[in-house]
Coordinates of C-alpha atoms in Angstrom, one line a residue:
M179 CA -24.8 25.6 7.7
A180 CA -23.4 23.6 11.0
R181 CA -19.6 24.4 11.2
R182 CA -18.1 21.0 11.2
S183 CA -15.7 19.7 14.8
K184 CA -11.9 19.1 14.5
D185 CA -12.7 15.7 14.0
E186 CA -14.8 15.3 11.1
V187 CA -12.4 17.6 9.7
R188 CA -9.7 15.2 10.3
D189 CA -12.4 12.2 8.9
F190 CA -13.2 13.9 6.2
A191 CA -9.3 14.7 4.9
L192 CA -8.1 10.7 6.1
G193 CA -11.2 9.4 4.1
R194 CA -9.0 8.2 1.6
V195 CA -6.1 6.7 3.2
I196 CA -6.0 3.2 2.8
A197 CA -3.0 1.2 5.0
I198 CA -1.8 -2.1 3.0
V199 CA -1.2 -4.6 5.6
N200 CA -0.5 -7.8 6.5
D201 CA 1.9 -9.1 9.5
K202 CA 3.5 -11.1 7.2
G203 CA 6.5 -9.6 5.2
G204 CA 6.6 -10.8 1.7
V205 CA 3.1 -10.7 0.6
G206 CA 2.8 -7.6 -1.7
K207 CA 2.4 -4.7 0.8
T208 CA 4.9 -2.6 -1.0
S209 CA 4.8 -3.3 -4.9
I210 CA 1.4 -3.3 -4.2
A211 CA 1.6 -0.1 -2.7
A212 CA 4.5 0.9 -5.6
N213 CA 2.3 -0.6 -8.5
L214 CA -1.4 1.0 -7.3
G215 CA 0.4 4.2 -6.7
G216 CA 2.6 5.0 -9.9
Q217 CA -0.3 3.7 -12.3
F218 CA -3.6 6.3 -10.6
A219 CA -0.7 8.6 -10.2
G220 CA 0.2 7.9 -14.2
A221 CA -3.7 8.1 -15.1
G222 CA -4.1 12.0 -13.3
Y223 CA -4.7 10.9 -10.2
R224 CA -2.7 13.1 -6.8
C225 CA -1.3 9.6 -5.2
L226 CA 1.0 10.1 -1.6
L227 CA 2.5 7.0 -0.7
I228 CA 3.9 6.7 2.9
D229 CA 6.5 4.4 4.0
L230 CA 6.1 3.0 7.8
N231 CA 8.8 0.8 6.8
R232 CA 12.6 0.8 8.2
Q233 CA 13.6 -1.1 5.2
A234 CA 12.3 1.3 2.7
N235 CA 11.6 -0.9 0.3
L236 CA 9.3 1.4 -1.7
A237 CA 13.4 3.6 -2.3
D238 CA 14.0 0.3 -4.3
D239 CA 10.4 -0.2 -6.7
L240 CA 10.6 3.6 -7.2
G241 CA 14.7 4.2 -7.7
Y242 CA 14.5 6.8 -5.3
R243 CA 17.9 5.5 -2.6
G244 CA 19.9 7.1 -1.9
T245 CA 19.4 10.0 -3.7
D246 CA 18.2 13.6 -2.3
V247 CA 14.7 12.6 -1.5
D248 CA 16.0 9.6 0.2
D249 CA 15.7 10.8 4.2
Q250 CA 15.5 7.8 5.8
G251 CA 12.7 8.4 7.4
A252 CA 13.8 11.5 9.6
G253 CA 11.0 13.6 8.3
L254 CA 8.7 11.6 9.1
L255 CA 10.0 10.6 12.2
G256 CA 9.9 14.5 12.9
S257 CA 6.6 15.4 12.3
V258 CA 5.5 12.3 15.1
L259 CA 7.7 13.7 17.9
A260 CA 6.3 17.5 16.9
G261 CA 3.3 17.3 16.2
T262 CA 3.5 19.2 12.7
P263 CA 2.4 17.8 8.7
L264 CA 3.8 15.3 7.1
V265 CA 6.2 17.0 4.4
P266 CA 6.1 15.4 1.4
A267 CA 8.9 14.0 -1.0
P268 CA 7.4 16.1 -4.9
N269 CA 6.8 14.6 -7.5
V270 CA 9.0 11.1 -7.0
R271 CA 6.8 10.4 -10.6
P272 CA 4.5 13.2 -11.9
Q273 CA 1.6 13.9 -9.8
L274 CA 3.3 10.7 -7.1
D275 CA 5.0 12.1 -3.5
V276 CA 6.6 9.9 -1.2
V277 CA 6.9 10.6 2.4
C278 CA 9.5 7.8 3.0
G279 CA 10.6 5.3 5.6
G280 CA 13.8 3.9 6.3
A281 CA 16.4 3.3 9.2
R282 CA 15.4 6.1 11.2
L283 CA 12.0 5.2 11.9
E284 CA 13.1 2.3 14.2
D285 CA 13.8 5.5 16.8
L286 CA 9.0 5.9 16.6
T287 CA 8.9 2.8 18.7
P288 CA 10.6 3.8 21.7
V289 CA 8.6 6.9 21.5
M290 CA 5.0 5.4 20.6
V291 CA 5.9 2.7 23.2
S292 CA 6.4 6.1 26.1
R293 CA 3.3 8.1 24.7
L294 CA 0.9 4.6 25.0
Q295 CA 1.8 4.3 28.9
H296 CA 1.0 7.8 29.2
H297 CA -1.7 8.5 26.8
G298 CA -3.5 4.6 26.4
R299 CA -4.1 3.2 22.3
K300 CA -5.5 7.1 21.4
A301 CA -1.6 8.3 20.9
F302 CA -1.9 6.4 18.2
R303 CA -4.2 9.2 16.6
V304 CA -0.8 10.9 16.0
L305 CA 0.3 9.6 12.7
G306 CA -3.8 10.8 11.2
D307 CA -3.1 13.9 13.2
V308 CA -0.2 14.9 11.0
L309 CA -1.0 13.6 7.8
A310 CA -4.5 15.0 8.0
P311 CA -2.7 18.6 6.8
V312 CA -1.6 17.5 3.4
A313 CA -4.2 15.0 3.1
T314 CA -6.4 17.0 1.2
D315 CA -3.8 17.6 -1.5
Y316 CA -4.7 13.7 -2.6
E317 CA -6.4 11.8 -4.3
V318 CA -5.7 8.8 -2.8
V319 CA -2.9 7.6 -0.1
F320 CA -1.4 4.3 0.5
V321 CA -0.1 3.6 3.4
D322 CA 2.9 0.9 3.1
C323 CA 3.0 -1.1 6.6
P324 CA 5.8 -2.7 7.5
P325 CA 5.8 -6.9 8.5
E326 CA 6.3 -7.8 12.4
S327 CA 5.9 -4.2 13.8
T328 CA 2.4 -3.9 15.3
I329 CA 3.0 -0.5 16.5
L330 CA 4.4 1.0 12.5
S331 CA 1.2 -1.1 11.6
D332 CA -1.6 0.0 14.3
L333 CA 0.1 3.9 13.4
A334 CA -1.5 3.1 10.1
L335 CA -5.3 1.7 11.3
A336 CA -5.4 4.2 13.1
A337 CA -5.0 7.1 11.0
S338 CA -6.4 5.1 7.6
R339 CA -10.4 5.0 6.4
W340 CA -9.3 1.4 4.7
V341 CA -7.4 -1.7 4.9
L342 CA -6.3 -3.4 1.2
M343 CA -4.3 -6.6 2.3
P344 CA -2.4 -8.7 0.3
T345 CA -2.0 -12.2 1.4
K346 CA -0.6 -15.3 -0.1
S347 CA -2.0 -18.5 -0.3
D348 CA 0.8 -20.3 1.5
L349 CA -0.2 -20.4 5.7
G350 CA 2.5 -18.0 6.3
G351 CA 0.8 -15.0 4.5
L352 CA -3.2 -16.0 5.9
V353 CA -1.5 -16.6 9.4
G354 CA 0.0 -13.2 8.9
M355 CA -3.9 -11.9 7.8
G356 CA -5.4 -13.9 11.2
L357 CA -3.3 -11.6 12.5
V358 CA -4.2 -8.3 11.6
A359 CA -7.6 -9.6 11.5
E360 CA -8.0 -9.5 15.7
R361 CA -5.5 -5.8 15.7
F362 CA -8.5 -4.6 13.1
T363 CA -11.0 -4.8 16.2
L364 CA -9.3 -3.3 18.6
A365 CA -8.5 -0.5 15.8
R366 CA -11.7 0.3 15.4
E367 CA -11.9 1.0 19.5
I368 CA -10.0 4.7 18.6
N369 CA -10.6 4.5 14.4
P370 CA -14.5 3.5 14.1
R371 CA -14.7 4.4 10.1
L372 CA -12.1 1.5 9.4
G373 CA -12.9 -0.2 6.9
L374 CA -11.8 -3.5 5.0
L375 CA -12.0 -2.5 1.4
G376 CA -11.0 -5.8 0.4
V377 CA -8.2 -9.0 -0.1
V378 CA -6.0 -9.5 -2.5
L379 CA -4.3 -12.2 -3.6
F380 CA -0.8 -11.7 -4.4
D381 CA 2.5 -14.2 -6.0
T382 CA -0.5 -16.8 -7.6
G383 CA -0.5 -18.8 -9.9
S384 CA -3.0 -17.8 -12.8
R385 CA -5.2 -21.3 -12.9
S386 CA -4.5 -22.6 -9.1
R387 CA -7.9 -22.4 -8.8
A388 CA -8.2 -24.6 -5.8
I389 CA -5.5 -23.0 -3.9
H390 CA -8.0 -19.6 -4.7
S391 CA -10.9 -21.9 -2.9
E392 CA -9.0 -22.4 -0.4
A393 CA -7.4 -19.0 0.5
R394 CA -11.0 -17.5 -0.3
A395 CA -12.5 -19.6 2.5
A396 CA -9.4 -18.2 4.8
I397 CA -10.2 -15.2 4.4
D398 CA -13.9 -15.5 5.2
R399 CA -13.2 -17.0 8.3
A400 CA -10.5 -13.8 9.9
F401 CA -12.5 -11.5 8.5
G402 CA -16.7 -12.3 8.3
G403 CA -18.7 -14.6 6.2
D404 CA -19.1 -12.0 3.3
S405 CA -15.6 -10.0 3.0
P406 CA -14.9 -7.9 0.3
R407 CA -11.9 -9.7 -1.9
F408 CA -10.7 -8.9 -5.3
A409 CA -11.5 -11.1 -8.6
T410 CA -7.6 -10.0 -9.9
T411 CA -4.9 -11.7 -8.6
I412 CA -1.2 -10.7 -9.1
R413 CA 0.9 -13.9 -10.4
H414 CA 4.1 -15.0 -9.8
A415 CA 6.7 -13.5 -12.3
E416 CA 10.3 -14.0 -10.0
R417 CA 11.6 -12.9 -13.4
T418 CA 9.7 -9.2 -13.2
A419 CA 9.7 -8.8 -9.5
Q420 CA 13.4 -8.6 -10.0
D421 CA 14.0 -6.4 -13.0
A422 CA 11.3 -4.1 -11.2
R423 CA 14.0 -3.9 -8.0
R424 CA 17.3 -3.7 -10.0
L425 CA 16.4 -1.5 -12.2
G426 CA 14.0 1.0 -9.4
K427 CA 10.7 0.4 -12.6
L428 CA 7.4 -0.4 -11.6
A429 CA 5.8 -3.1 -13.7
H430 CA 3.7 -0.3 -16.0
E431 CA 6.9 1.3 -16.9
L432 CA 9.5 -2.3 -17.3
E433 CA 5.9 -2.9 -19.9
I434 CA 6.4 0.5 -21.8
E435 CA 10.8 -0.8 -22.1
L436 CA 9.3 -4.2 -23.3
A437 CA 7.5 -2.8 -25.9
A438 CA 10.6 -0.9 -27.4
Q439 CA 13.4 -3.1 -26.3
P440 CA 14.4 -4.9 -29.9
A441 CA 13.7 -8.4 -30.9
W442 CA 16.1 -11.0 -29.4
W443 CA 17.4 -12.0 -32.8
E444 CA 18.1 -7.9 -34.0
A445 CA 19.4 -8.4 -30.5
L446 CA 22.0 -10.6 -31.2
R447 CA 22.8 -9.3 -34.4
L448 CA 23.3 -6.1 -33.2
D449 CA 25.3 -6.7 -30.4
I450 CA 23.4 -5.6 -27.5
R451 CA 24.6 -7.3 -24.1
T452 CA 22.1 -5.3 -21.8
P453 CA 19.6 -7.3 -19.6
R454 CA 16.8 -7.7 -21.1
V455 CA 13.4 -6.6 -19.7
S456 CA 10.9 -10.1 -18.6
P457 CA 8.4 -10.5 -21.7
S458 CA 5.7 -11.2 -18.1
A459 CA 6.4 -6.9 -17.1
A460 CA 3.5 -7.2 -20.0
S461 CA 1.0 -9.4 -18.3
V462 CA 2.0 -8.4 -14.3
A463 CA 1.2 -4.7 -15.7
G464 CA -1.7 -5.8 -16.3
D465 CA -2.8 -7.7 -13.0
Y466 CA -2.3 -3.9 -11.5
R467 CA -3.9 -2.6 -14.0
A468 CA -7.1 -4.4 -13.0
L469 CA -6.3 -4.4 -9.5
G470 CA -6.7 -0.5 -9.9
V471 CA -9.7 -0.7 -11.1
E472 CA -11.4 -2.0 -8.8
V473 CA -9.1 -0.9 -6.0
L474 CA -11.2 2.4 -7.4
S475 CA -14.8 0.9 -7.8
A476 CA -15.5 -0.1 -4.5
L477 CA -13.8 3.2 -3.4
Q478 CA -16.7 4.9 -4.9
A479 CA -19.4 2.0 -4.0
A480 CA -18.5 2.6 -0.3
E481 CA -18.1 6.4 -0.6
E482 CA -21.9 6.5 -2.6
A483 CA -23.4 4.0 0.2
E484 CA -22.3 5.9 3.2
R485 CA -23.5 8.9 0.9
A486 CA -26.8 7.8 0.3
G487 CA -26.8 6.5 4.6
T488 CA -26.6 3.2 4.1
P489 CA -23.7 0.3 4.9
G490 CA -21.2 -0.7 2.4
G491 CA -17.8 -1.2 1.2
A492 CA -17.1 -1.2 5.3
S493 CA -16.1 -4.5 7.2
A494 CA -15.7 -5.9 10.2
P495 CA -14.2 -9.6 12.0
A496 CA -16.8 -11.4 13.0

């Protein structure tokens, strides 16, 4: 049997790395990364989340901000500088590890600018190089990309096999998606295996069919006429989003709390004054479960097509 080349070993290791990216903020990147990672881990999949955001919102969604786990991105920065394998923080949830983001990532941008001047766009391969040695420990790796930081997002695109792109149906989200479509093409020059796994509409009304249709037309314009789109949409539920950040819990964890909390009349009778979990938590958790099934199905179909030597699952902008 022929021995694999270094690049083939790297490509195999990064085969389940999914960058969650949109140049616009507030379109659900962190919420989707946290909730899919948490639900997959709860289902028994070994998962890794990589936080490339200097605001480190994953720390809020998963409830570890200010704990011993939270290194503010120092470990990630150190690995990129030294070229050494990433060292994830283990068991933020059972089966779920995290490479933390935070304020230390401010130093990563000037480092990459210098490397780009000396090595060109191949410098962006460094995140994949330090991720590959540990990526095979996991069944799925999600990279939470920051908004409006092309250098950090390009690091993720160069390290990933797939792109999952959330967008709102408003103009800002669709414009951000279009900007990523342009960089998607550039990223494929150094990462030709990069494919679009799918686009998901986030924070939208479940009955807004006309808006959904317009957004999907915009997706096709950005990524080509037959771009993969997930049927699941993540509904707008402001109260559940607030509960998640306030409590550092994911939608399915809030769903469990919702089922356990006393009825409002019983809480009133017993003078229980703790804040109540919104009933919408169950619906939002259901949305994430449905999206998770679609993501795993898309991965499986793409991998089967690749093994069979037929194109499938990956879409490049036209």
